[in-house]
PDB file of C-alpha atoms in Angstrom:
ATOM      1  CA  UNK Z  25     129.541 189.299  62.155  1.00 42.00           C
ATOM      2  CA  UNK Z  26     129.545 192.958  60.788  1.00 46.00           C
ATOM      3  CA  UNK Z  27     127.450 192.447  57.770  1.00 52.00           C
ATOM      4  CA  UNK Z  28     124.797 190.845  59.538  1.00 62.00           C
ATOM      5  CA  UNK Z  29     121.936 192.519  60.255  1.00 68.00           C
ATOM      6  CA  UNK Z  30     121.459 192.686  64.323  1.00 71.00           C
ATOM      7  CA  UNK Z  31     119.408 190.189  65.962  1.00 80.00           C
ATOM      8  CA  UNK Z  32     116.095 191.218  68.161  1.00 77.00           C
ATOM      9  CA  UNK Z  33     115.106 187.732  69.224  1.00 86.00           C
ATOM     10  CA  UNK Z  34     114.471 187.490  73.113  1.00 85.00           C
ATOM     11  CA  UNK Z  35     117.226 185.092  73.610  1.00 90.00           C
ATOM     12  CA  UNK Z  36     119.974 187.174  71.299  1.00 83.00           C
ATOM     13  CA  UNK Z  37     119.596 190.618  73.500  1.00 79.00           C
ATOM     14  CA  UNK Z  38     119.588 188.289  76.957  1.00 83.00           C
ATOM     15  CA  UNK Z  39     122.962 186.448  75.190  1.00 89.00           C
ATOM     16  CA  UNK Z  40     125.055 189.690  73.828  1.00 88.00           C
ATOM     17  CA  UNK Z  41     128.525 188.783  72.942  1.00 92.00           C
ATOM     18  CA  UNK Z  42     131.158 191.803  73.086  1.00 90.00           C
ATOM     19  CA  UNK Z  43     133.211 192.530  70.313  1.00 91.00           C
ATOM     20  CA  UNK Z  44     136.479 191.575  72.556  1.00 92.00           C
ATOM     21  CA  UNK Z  45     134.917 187.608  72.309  1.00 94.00           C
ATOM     22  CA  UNK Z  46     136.075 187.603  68.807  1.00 96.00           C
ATOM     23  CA  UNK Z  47     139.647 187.971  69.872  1.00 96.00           C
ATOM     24  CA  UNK Z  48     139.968 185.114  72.046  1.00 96.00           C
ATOM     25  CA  UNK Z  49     140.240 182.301  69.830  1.00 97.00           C
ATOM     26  CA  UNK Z  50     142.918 184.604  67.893  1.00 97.00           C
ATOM     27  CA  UNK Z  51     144.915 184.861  71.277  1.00 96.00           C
ATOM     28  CA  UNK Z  52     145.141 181.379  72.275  1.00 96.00           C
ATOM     29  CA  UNK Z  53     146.107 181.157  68.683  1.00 96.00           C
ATOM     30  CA  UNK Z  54     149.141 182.895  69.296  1.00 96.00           C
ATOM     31  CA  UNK Z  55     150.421 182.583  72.262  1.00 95.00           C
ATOM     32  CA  UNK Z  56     150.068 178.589  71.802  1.00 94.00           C
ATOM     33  CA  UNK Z  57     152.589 178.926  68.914  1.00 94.00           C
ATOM     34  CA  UNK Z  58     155.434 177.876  70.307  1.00 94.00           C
ATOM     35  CA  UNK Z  59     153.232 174.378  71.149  1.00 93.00           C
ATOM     36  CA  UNK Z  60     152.078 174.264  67.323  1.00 92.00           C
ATOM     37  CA  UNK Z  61     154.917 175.134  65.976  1.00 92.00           C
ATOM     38  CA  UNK Z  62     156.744 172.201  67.905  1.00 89.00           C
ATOM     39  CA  UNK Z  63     159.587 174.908  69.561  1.00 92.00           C
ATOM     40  CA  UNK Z  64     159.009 173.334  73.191  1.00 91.00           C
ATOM     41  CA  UNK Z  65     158.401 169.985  71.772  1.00 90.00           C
ATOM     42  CA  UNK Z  66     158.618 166.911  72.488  1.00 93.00           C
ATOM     43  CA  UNK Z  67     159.747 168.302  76.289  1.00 93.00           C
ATOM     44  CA  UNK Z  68     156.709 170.132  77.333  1.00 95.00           C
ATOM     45  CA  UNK Z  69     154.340 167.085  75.914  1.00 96.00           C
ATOM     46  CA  UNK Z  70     156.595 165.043  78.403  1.00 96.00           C
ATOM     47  CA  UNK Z  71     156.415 167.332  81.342  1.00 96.00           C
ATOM     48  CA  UNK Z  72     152.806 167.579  80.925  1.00 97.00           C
ATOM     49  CA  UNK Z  73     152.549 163.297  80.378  1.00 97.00           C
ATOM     50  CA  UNK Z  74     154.394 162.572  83.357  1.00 96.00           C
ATOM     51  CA  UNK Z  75     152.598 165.302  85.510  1.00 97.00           C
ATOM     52  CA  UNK Z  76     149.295 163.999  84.933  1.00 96.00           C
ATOM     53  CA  UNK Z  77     150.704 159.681  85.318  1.00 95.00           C
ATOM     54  CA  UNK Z  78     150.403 159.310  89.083  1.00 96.00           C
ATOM     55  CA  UNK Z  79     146.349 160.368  88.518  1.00 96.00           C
ATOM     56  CA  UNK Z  80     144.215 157.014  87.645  1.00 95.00           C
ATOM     57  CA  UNK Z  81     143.684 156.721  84.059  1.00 95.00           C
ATOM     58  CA  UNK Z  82     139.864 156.280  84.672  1.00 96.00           C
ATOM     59  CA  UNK Z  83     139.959 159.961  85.472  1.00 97.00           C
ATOM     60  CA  UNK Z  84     141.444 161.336  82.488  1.00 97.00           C
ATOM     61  CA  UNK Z  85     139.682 158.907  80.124  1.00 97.00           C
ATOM     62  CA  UNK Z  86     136.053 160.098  81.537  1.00 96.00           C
ATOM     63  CA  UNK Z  87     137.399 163.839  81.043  1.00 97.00           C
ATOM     64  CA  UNK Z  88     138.026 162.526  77.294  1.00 97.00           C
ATOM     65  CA  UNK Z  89     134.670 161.235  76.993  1.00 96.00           C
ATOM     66  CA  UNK Z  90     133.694 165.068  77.377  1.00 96.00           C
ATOM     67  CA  UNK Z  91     135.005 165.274  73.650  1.00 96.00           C
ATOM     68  CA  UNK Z  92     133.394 162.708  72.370  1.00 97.00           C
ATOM     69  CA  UNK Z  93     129.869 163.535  69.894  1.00 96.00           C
ATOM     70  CA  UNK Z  94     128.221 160.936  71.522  1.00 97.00           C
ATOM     71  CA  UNK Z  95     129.172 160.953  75.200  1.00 97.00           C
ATOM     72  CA  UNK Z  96     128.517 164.430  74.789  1.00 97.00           C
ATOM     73  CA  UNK Z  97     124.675 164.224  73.615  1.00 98.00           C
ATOM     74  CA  UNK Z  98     124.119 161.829  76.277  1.00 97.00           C
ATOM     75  CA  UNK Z  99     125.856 164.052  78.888  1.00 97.00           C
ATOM     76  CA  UNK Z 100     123.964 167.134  77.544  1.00 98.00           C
ATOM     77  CA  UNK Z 101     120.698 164.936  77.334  1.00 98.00           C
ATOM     78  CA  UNK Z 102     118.911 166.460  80.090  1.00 98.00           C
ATOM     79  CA  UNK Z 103     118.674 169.652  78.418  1.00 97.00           C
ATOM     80  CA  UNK Z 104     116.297 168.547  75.926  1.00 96.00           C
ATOM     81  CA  UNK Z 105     114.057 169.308  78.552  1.00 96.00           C
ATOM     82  CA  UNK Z 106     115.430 171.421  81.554  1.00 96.00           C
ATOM     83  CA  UNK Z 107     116.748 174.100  78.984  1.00 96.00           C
ATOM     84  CA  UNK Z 108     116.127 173.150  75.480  1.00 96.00           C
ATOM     85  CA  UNK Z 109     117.700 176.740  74.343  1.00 96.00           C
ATOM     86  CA  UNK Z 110     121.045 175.738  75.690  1.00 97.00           C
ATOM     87  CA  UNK Z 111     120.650 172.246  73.844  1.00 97.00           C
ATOM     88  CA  UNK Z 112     120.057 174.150  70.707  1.00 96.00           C
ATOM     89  CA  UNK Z 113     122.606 176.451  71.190  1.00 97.00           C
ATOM     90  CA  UNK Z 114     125.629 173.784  71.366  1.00 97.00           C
ATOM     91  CA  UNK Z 115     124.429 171.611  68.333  1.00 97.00           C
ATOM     92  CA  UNK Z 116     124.482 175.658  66.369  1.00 97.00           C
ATOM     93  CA  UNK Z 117     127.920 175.002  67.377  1.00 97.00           C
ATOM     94  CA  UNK Z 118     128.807 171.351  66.311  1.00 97.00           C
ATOM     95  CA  UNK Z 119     128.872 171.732  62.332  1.00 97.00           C
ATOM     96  CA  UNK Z 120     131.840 174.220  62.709  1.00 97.00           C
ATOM     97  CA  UNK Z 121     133.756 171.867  65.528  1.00 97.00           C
ATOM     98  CA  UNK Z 122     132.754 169.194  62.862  1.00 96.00           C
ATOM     99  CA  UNK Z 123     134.012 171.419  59.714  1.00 97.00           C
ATOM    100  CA  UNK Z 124     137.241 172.140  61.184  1.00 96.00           C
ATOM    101  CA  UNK Z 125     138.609 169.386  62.382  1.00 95.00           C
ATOM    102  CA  UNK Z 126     137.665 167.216  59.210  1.00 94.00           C
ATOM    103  CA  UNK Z 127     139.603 170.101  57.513  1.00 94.00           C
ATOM    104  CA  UNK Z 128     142.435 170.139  59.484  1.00 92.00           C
ATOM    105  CA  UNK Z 129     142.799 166.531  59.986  1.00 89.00           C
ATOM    106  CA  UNK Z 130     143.220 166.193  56.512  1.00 88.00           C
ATOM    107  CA  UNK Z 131     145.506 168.866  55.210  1.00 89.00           C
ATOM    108  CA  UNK Z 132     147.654 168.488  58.581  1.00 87.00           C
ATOM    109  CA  UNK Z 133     149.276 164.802  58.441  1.00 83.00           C
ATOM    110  CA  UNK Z 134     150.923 165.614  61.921  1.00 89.00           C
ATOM    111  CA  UNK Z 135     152.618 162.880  63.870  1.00 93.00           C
ATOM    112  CA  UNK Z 136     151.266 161.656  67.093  1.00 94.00           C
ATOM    113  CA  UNK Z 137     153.545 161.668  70.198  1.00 95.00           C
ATOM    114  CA  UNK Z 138     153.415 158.155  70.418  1.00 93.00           C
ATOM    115  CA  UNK Z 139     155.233 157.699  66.320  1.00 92.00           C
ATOM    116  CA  UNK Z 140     158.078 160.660  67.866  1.00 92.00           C
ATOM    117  CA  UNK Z 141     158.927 160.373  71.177  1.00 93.00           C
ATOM    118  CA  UNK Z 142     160.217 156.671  72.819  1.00 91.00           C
ATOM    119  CA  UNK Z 143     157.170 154.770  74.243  1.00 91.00           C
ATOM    120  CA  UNK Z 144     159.210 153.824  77.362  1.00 91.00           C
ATOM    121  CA  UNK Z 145     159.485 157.397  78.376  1.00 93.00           C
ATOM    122  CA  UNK Z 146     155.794 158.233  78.332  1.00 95.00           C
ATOM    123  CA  UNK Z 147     152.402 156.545  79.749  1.00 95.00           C
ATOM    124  CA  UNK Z 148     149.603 155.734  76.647  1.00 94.00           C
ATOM    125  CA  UNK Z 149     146.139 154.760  77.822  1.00 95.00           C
ATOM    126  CA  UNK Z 150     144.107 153.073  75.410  1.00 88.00           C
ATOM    127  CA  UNK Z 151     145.165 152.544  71.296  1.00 87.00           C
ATOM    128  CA  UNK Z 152     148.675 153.432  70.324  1.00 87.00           C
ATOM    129  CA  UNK Z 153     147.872 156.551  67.982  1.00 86.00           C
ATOM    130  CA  UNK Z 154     150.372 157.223  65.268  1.00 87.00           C
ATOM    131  CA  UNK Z 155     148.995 159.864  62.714  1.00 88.00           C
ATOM    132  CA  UNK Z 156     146.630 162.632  61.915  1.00 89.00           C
ATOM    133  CA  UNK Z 157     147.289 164.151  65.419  1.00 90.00           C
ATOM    134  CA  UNK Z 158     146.169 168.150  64.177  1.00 94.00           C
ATOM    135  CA  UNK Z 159     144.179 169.543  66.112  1.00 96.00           C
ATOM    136  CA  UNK Z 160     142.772 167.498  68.730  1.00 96.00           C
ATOM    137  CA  UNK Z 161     139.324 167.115  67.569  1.00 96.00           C
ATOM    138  CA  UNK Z 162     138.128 165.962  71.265  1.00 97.00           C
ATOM    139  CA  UNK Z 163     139.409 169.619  72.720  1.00 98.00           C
ATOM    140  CA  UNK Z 164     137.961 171.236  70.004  1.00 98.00           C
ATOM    141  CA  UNK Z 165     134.558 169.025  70.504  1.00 97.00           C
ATOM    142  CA  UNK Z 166     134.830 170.344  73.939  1.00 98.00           C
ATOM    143  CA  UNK Z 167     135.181 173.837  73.570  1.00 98.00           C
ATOM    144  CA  UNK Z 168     132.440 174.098  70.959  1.00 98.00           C
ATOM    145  CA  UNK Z 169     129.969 172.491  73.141  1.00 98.00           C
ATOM    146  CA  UNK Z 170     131.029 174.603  76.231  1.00 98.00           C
ATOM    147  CA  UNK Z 171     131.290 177.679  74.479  1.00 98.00           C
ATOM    148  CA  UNK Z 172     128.444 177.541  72.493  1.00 97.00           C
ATOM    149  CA  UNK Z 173     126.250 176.973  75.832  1.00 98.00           C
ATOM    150  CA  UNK Z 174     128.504 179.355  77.553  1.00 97.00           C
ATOM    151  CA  UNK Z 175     127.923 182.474  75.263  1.00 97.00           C
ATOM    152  CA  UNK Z 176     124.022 181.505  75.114  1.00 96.00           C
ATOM    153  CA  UNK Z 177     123.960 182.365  78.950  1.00 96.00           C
ATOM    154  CA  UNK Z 178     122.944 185.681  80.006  1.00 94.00           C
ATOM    155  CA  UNK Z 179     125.581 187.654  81.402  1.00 92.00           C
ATOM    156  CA  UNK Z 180     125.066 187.093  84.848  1.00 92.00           C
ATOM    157  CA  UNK Z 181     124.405 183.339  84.454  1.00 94.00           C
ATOM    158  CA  UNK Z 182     127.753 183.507  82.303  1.00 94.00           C
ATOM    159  CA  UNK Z 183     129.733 184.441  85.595  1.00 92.00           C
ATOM    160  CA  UNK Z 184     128.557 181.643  87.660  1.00 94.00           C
ATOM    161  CA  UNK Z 185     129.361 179.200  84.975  1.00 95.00           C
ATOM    162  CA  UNK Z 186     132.680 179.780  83.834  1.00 95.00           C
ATOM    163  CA  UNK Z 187     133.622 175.860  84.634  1.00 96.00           C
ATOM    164  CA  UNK Z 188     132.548 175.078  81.658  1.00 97.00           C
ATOM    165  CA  UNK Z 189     135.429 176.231  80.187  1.00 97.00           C
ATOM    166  CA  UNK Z 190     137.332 174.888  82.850  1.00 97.00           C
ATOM    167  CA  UNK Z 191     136.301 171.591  81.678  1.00 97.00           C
ATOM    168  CA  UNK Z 192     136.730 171.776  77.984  1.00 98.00           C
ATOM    169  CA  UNK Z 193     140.226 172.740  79.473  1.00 98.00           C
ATOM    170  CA  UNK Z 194     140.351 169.533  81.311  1.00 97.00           C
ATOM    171  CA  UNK Z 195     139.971 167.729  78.168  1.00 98.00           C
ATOM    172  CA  UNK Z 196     142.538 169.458  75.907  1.00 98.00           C
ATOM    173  CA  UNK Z 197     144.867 168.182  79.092  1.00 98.00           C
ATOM    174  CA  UNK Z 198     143.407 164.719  79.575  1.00 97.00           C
ATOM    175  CA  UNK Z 199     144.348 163.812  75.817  1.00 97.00           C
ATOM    176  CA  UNK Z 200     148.250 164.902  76.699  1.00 97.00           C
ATOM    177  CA  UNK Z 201     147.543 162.622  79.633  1.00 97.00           C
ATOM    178  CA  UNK Z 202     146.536 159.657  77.460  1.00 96.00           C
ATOM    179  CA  UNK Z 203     149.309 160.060  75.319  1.00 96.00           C
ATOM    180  CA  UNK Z 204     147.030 160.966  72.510  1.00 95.00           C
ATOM    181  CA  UNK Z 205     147.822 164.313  71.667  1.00 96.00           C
ATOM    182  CA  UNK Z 206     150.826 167.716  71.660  1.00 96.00           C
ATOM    183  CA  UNK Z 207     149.922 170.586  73.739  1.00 97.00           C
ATOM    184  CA  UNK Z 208     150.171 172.750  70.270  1.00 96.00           C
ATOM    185  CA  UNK Z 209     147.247 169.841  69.196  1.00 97.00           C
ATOM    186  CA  UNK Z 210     145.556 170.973  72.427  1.00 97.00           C
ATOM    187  CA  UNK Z 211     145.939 174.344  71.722  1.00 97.00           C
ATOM    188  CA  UNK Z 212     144.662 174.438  67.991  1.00 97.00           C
ATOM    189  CA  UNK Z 213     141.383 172.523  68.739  1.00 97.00           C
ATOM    190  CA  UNK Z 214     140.798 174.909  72.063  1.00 98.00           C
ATOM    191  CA  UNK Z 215     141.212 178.138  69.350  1.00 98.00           C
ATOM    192  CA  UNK Z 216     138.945 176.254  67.001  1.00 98.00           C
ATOM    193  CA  UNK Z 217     136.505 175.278  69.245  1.00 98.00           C
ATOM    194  CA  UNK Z 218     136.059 178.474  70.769  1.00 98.00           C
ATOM    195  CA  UNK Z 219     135.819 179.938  67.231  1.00 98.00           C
ATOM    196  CA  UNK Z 220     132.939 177.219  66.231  1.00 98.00           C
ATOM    197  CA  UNK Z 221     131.088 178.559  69.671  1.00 98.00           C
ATOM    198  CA  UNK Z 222     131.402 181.679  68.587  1.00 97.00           C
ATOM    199  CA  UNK Z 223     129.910 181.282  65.191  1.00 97.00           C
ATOM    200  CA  UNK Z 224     127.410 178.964  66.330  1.00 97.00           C
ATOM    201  CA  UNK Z 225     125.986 181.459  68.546  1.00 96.00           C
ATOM    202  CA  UNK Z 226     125.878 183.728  65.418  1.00 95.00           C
ATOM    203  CA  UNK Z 227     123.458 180.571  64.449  1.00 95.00           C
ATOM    204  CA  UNK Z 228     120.988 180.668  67.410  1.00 95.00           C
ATOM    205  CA  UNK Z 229     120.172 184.107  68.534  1.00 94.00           C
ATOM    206  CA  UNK Z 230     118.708 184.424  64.902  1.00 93.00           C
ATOM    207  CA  UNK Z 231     116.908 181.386  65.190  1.00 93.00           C
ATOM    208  CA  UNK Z 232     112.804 182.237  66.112  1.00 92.00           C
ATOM    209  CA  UNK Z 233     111.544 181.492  69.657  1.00 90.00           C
ATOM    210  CA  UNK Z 234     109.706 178.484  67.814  1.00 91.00           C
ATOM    211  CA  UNK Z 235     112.528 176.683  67.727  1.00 91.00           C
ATOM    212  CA  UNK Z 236     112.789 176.037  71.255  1.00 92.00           C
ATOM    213  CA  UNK Z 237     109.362 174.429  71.363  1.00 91.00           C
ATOM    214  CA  UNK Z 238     108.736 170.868  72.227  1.00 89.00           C
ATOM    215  CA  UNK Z 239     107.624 170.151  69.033  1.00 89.00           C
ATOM    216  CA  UNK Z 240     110.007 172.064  67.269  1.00 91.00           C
ATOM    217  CA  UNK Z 241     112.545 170.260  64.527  1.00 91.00           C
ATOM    218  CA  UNK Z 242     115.340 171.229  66.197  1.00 90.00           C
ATOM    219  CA  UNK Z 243     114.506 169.593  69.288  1.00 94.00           C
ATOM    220  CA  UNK Z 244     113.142 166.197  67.277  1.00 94.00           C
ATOM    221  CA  UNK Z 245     116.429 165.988  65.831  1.00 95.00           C
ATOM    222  CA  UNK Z 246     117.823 166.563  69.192  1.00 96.00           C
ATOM    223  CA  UNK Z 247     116.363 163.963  70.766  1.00 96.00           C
ATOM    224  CA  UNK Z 248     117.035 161.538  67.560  1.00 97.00           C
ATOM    225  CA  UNK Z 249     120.694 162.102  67.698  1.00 97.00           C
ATOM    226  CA  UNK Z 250     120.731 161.567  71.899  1.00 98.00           C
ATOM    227  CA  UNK Z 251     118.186 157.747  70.914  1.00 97.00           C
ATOM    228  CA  UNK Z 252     121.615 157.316  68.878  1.00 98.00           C
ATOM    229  CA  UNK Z 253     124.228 157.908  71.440  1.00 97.00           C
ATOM    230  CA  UNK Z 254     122.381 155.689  73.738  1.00 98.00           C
ATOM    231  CA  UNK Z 255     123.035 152.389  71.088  1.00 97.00           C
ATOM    232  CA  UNK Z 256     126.605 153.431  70.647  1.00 97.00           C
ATOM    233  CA  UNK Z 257     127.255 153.622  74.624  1.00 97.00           C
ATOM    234  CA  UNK Z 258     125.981 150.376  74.745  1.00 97.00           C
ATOM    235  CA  UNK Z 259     127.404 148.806  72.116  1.00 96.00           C
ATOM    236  CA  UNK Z 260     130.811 150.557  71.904  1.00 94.00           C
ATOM    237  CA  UNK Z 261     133.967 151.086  73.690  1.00 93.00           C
ATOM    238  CA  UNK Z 262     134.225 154.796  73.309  1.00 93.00           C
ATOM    239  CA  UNK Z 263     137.930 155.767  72.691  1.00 91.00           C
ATOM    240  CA  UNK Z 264     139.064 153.745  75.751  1.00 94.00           C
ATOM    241  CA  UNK Z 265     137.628 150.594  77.624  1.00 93.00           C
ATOM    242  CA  UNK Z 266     137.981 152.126  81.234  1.00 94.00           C
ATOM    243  CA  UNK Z 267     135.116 154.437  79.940  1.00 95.00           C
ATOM    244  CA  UNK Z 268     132.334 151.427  80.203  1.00 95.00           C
ATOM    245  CA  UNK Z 269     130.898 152.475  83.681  1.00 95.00           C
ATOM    246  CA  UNK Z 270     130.815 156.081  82.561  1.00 96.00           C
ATOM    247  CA  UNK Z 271     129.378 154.998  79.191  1.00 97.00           C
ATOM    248  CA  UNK Z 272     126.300 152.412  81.040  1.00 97.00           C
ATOM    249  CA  UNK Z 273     125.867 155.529  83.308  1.00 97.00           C
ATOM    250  CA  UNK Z 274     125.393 158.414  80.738  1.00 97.00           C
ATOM    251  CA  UNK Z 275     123.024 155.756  78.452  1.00 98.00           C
ATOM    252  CA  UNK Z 276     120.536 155.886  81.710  1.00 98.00           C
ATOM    253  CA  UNK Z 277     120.774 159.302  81.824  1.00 98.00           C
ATOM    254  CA  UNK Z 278     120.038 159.478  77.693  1.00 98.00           C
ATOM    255  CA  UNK Z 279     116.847 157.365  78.553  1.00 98.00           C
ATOM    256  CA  UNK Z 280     115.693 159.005  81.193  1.00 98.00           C
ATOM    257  CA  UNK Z 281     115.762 162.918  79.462  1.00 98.00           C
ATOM    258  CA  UNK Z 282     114.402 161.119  76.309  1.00 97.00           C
ATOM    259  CA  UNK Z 283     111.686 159.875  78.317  1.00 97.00           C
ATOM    260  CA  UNK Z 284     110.927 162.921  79.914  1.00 96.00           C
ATOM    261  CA  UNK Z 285     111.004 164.865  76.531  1.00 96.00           C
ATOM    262  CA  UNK Z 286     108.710 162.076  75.110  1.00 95.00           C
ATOM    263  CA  UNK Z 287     106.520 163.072  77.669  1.00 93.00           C
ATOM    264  CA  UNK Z 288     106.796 166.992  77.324  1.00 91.00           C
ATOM    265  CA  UNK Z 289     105.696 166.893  73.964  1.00 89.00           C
ATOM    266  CA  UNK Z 290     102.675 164.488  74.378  1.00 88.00           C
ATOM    267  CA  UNK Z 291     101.634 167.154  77.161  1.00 84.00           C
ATOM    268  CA  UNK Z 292     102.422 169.835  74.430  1.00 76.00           C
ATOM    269  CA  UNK Z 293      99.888 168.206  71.659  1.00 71.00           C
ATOM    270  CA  UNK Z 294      97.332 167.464  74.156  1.00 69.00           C
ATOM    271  CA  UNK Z 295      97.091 170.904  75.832  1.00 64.00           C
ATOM    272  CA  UNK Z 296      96.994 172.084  71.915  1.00 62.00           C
ATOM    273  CA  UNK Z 297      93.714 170.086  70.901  1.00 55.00           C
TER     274      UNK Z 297
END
């Protein structure tokens, strides 16, 4: 971001992102369009489908929860309080995952796999998707939230916790597992989301060391929007029904860090007056 001036919070020279970052999303871009551009299709979506069939649909289902707003907040939960900067730093991230899928769900009326190729030949967990298949807005979901706590890492933290990527990539594949998505879908939303990390970082190392208070807005909100993953994961079936143990599970785990964030900021006031 050239013609912005250059950050000197704390966090933003811990957190530098090289110039070569920029290029990444650009790269996957590319060399994913023979996927987009449906050259290899529907053949490498069936490769890919079968592949991943003799693995128990509960696994690739809870990897698709990973792309899901609300599985993610509750997932993520624990943050409010272990490293609220980090918790920040992916919802910096989420209105640009948020912007570009919206946009390019509805300029891109893309077939699903399921409305091309013959239902026989491939294995579909969950609803029988038809339409509005690009990008994959769980992958790109994914790679926001990874990336955008990724890059807010220092460097050396960055090279102990590169799986993060590794499981936004797990995603992208679980929805060809499901039968939900292309690999050029896959591909799109992992070039997007990457792309929203990047610019949400842009987002949070100018944001003031305030923000990471207890108290702070940021964190309120936070903690509002985790109180409302909790009542969906109890009440819904997130994008598949084999997800209700992993959804009861993660709505403990929502309570439990908004519990303990409750009581971080009541020690906060009270140390104040």
């Amino acid at each position: 971001m050239p013609m912005l001036p250059a950050p000197t919070t704390p966090h933003a020279l811990a957190s530098p992102v090289s110039a070569r970052s920029w290029w990444w999303p650009l790269v996957i871009f590319v060399l994913g369009a023979p996927l987009w551009l449906q050259v290899w299709e529907p053949g490498m979506f069936l490769v890919i489908n079968q592949w991943c069939a003799p693995v128990a649909a509960e696994f690739w289902t809870g990897l698709s929860l990973l792309g899901n707003g609300w599985g993610l907040l509750a997932v993520t939960a624990p943050l409010l309080v272990l490293a609220p900067r980090l918790m920040v730093a992916w919802l910096c991230a989420a209105p640009f995952a948020v912007l570009f899928a919206r946009t390019g769900k509805f300029f891109i009326e893309s077939p699903r796999p399921a409305a091309v190729v013959d239902n026989a030949q491939m294995r579909v967990v969950g609803e029988l998707l038809h339409n509005v298949s690009m990008p994959s807005g769980h992958t790109l979901t994914a790679f926001a939230v990874a990336s955008g706590i990724y890059f807010a890492l220092t460097v050396a933290q960055r090279r102990r916790h590169w799986w993060l990527l590794v499981l936004a990539a797990g995603t992208g594949l679980s929805r060809i597992a499901v039968g939900a998505h292309w690999p050029g879908d896959v591909a799109v939303g992992a070039s997007l989301g990457l792309l929203s990390g990047l610019l949400g970082h842009q987002v949070w190392i100018r944001l003031p060391e305030k923000q990471f208070a207890p108290s702070a807005w940021g964190l309120r909100i936070a903690a509002v929007l985790v109180a409302l993953s909790v009542y969906h994961l109890l009440t819904e079936e997130l994008d598949f029904a084999e997800n209700h143990p992993a959804q009861m599970v993660l709505a403990v785990v929502a309570v439990l860090s908004l519990l303990a964030y409750l009581w971080r900021l009541l020690q906060t006031r009270f140390l104040k007056k």
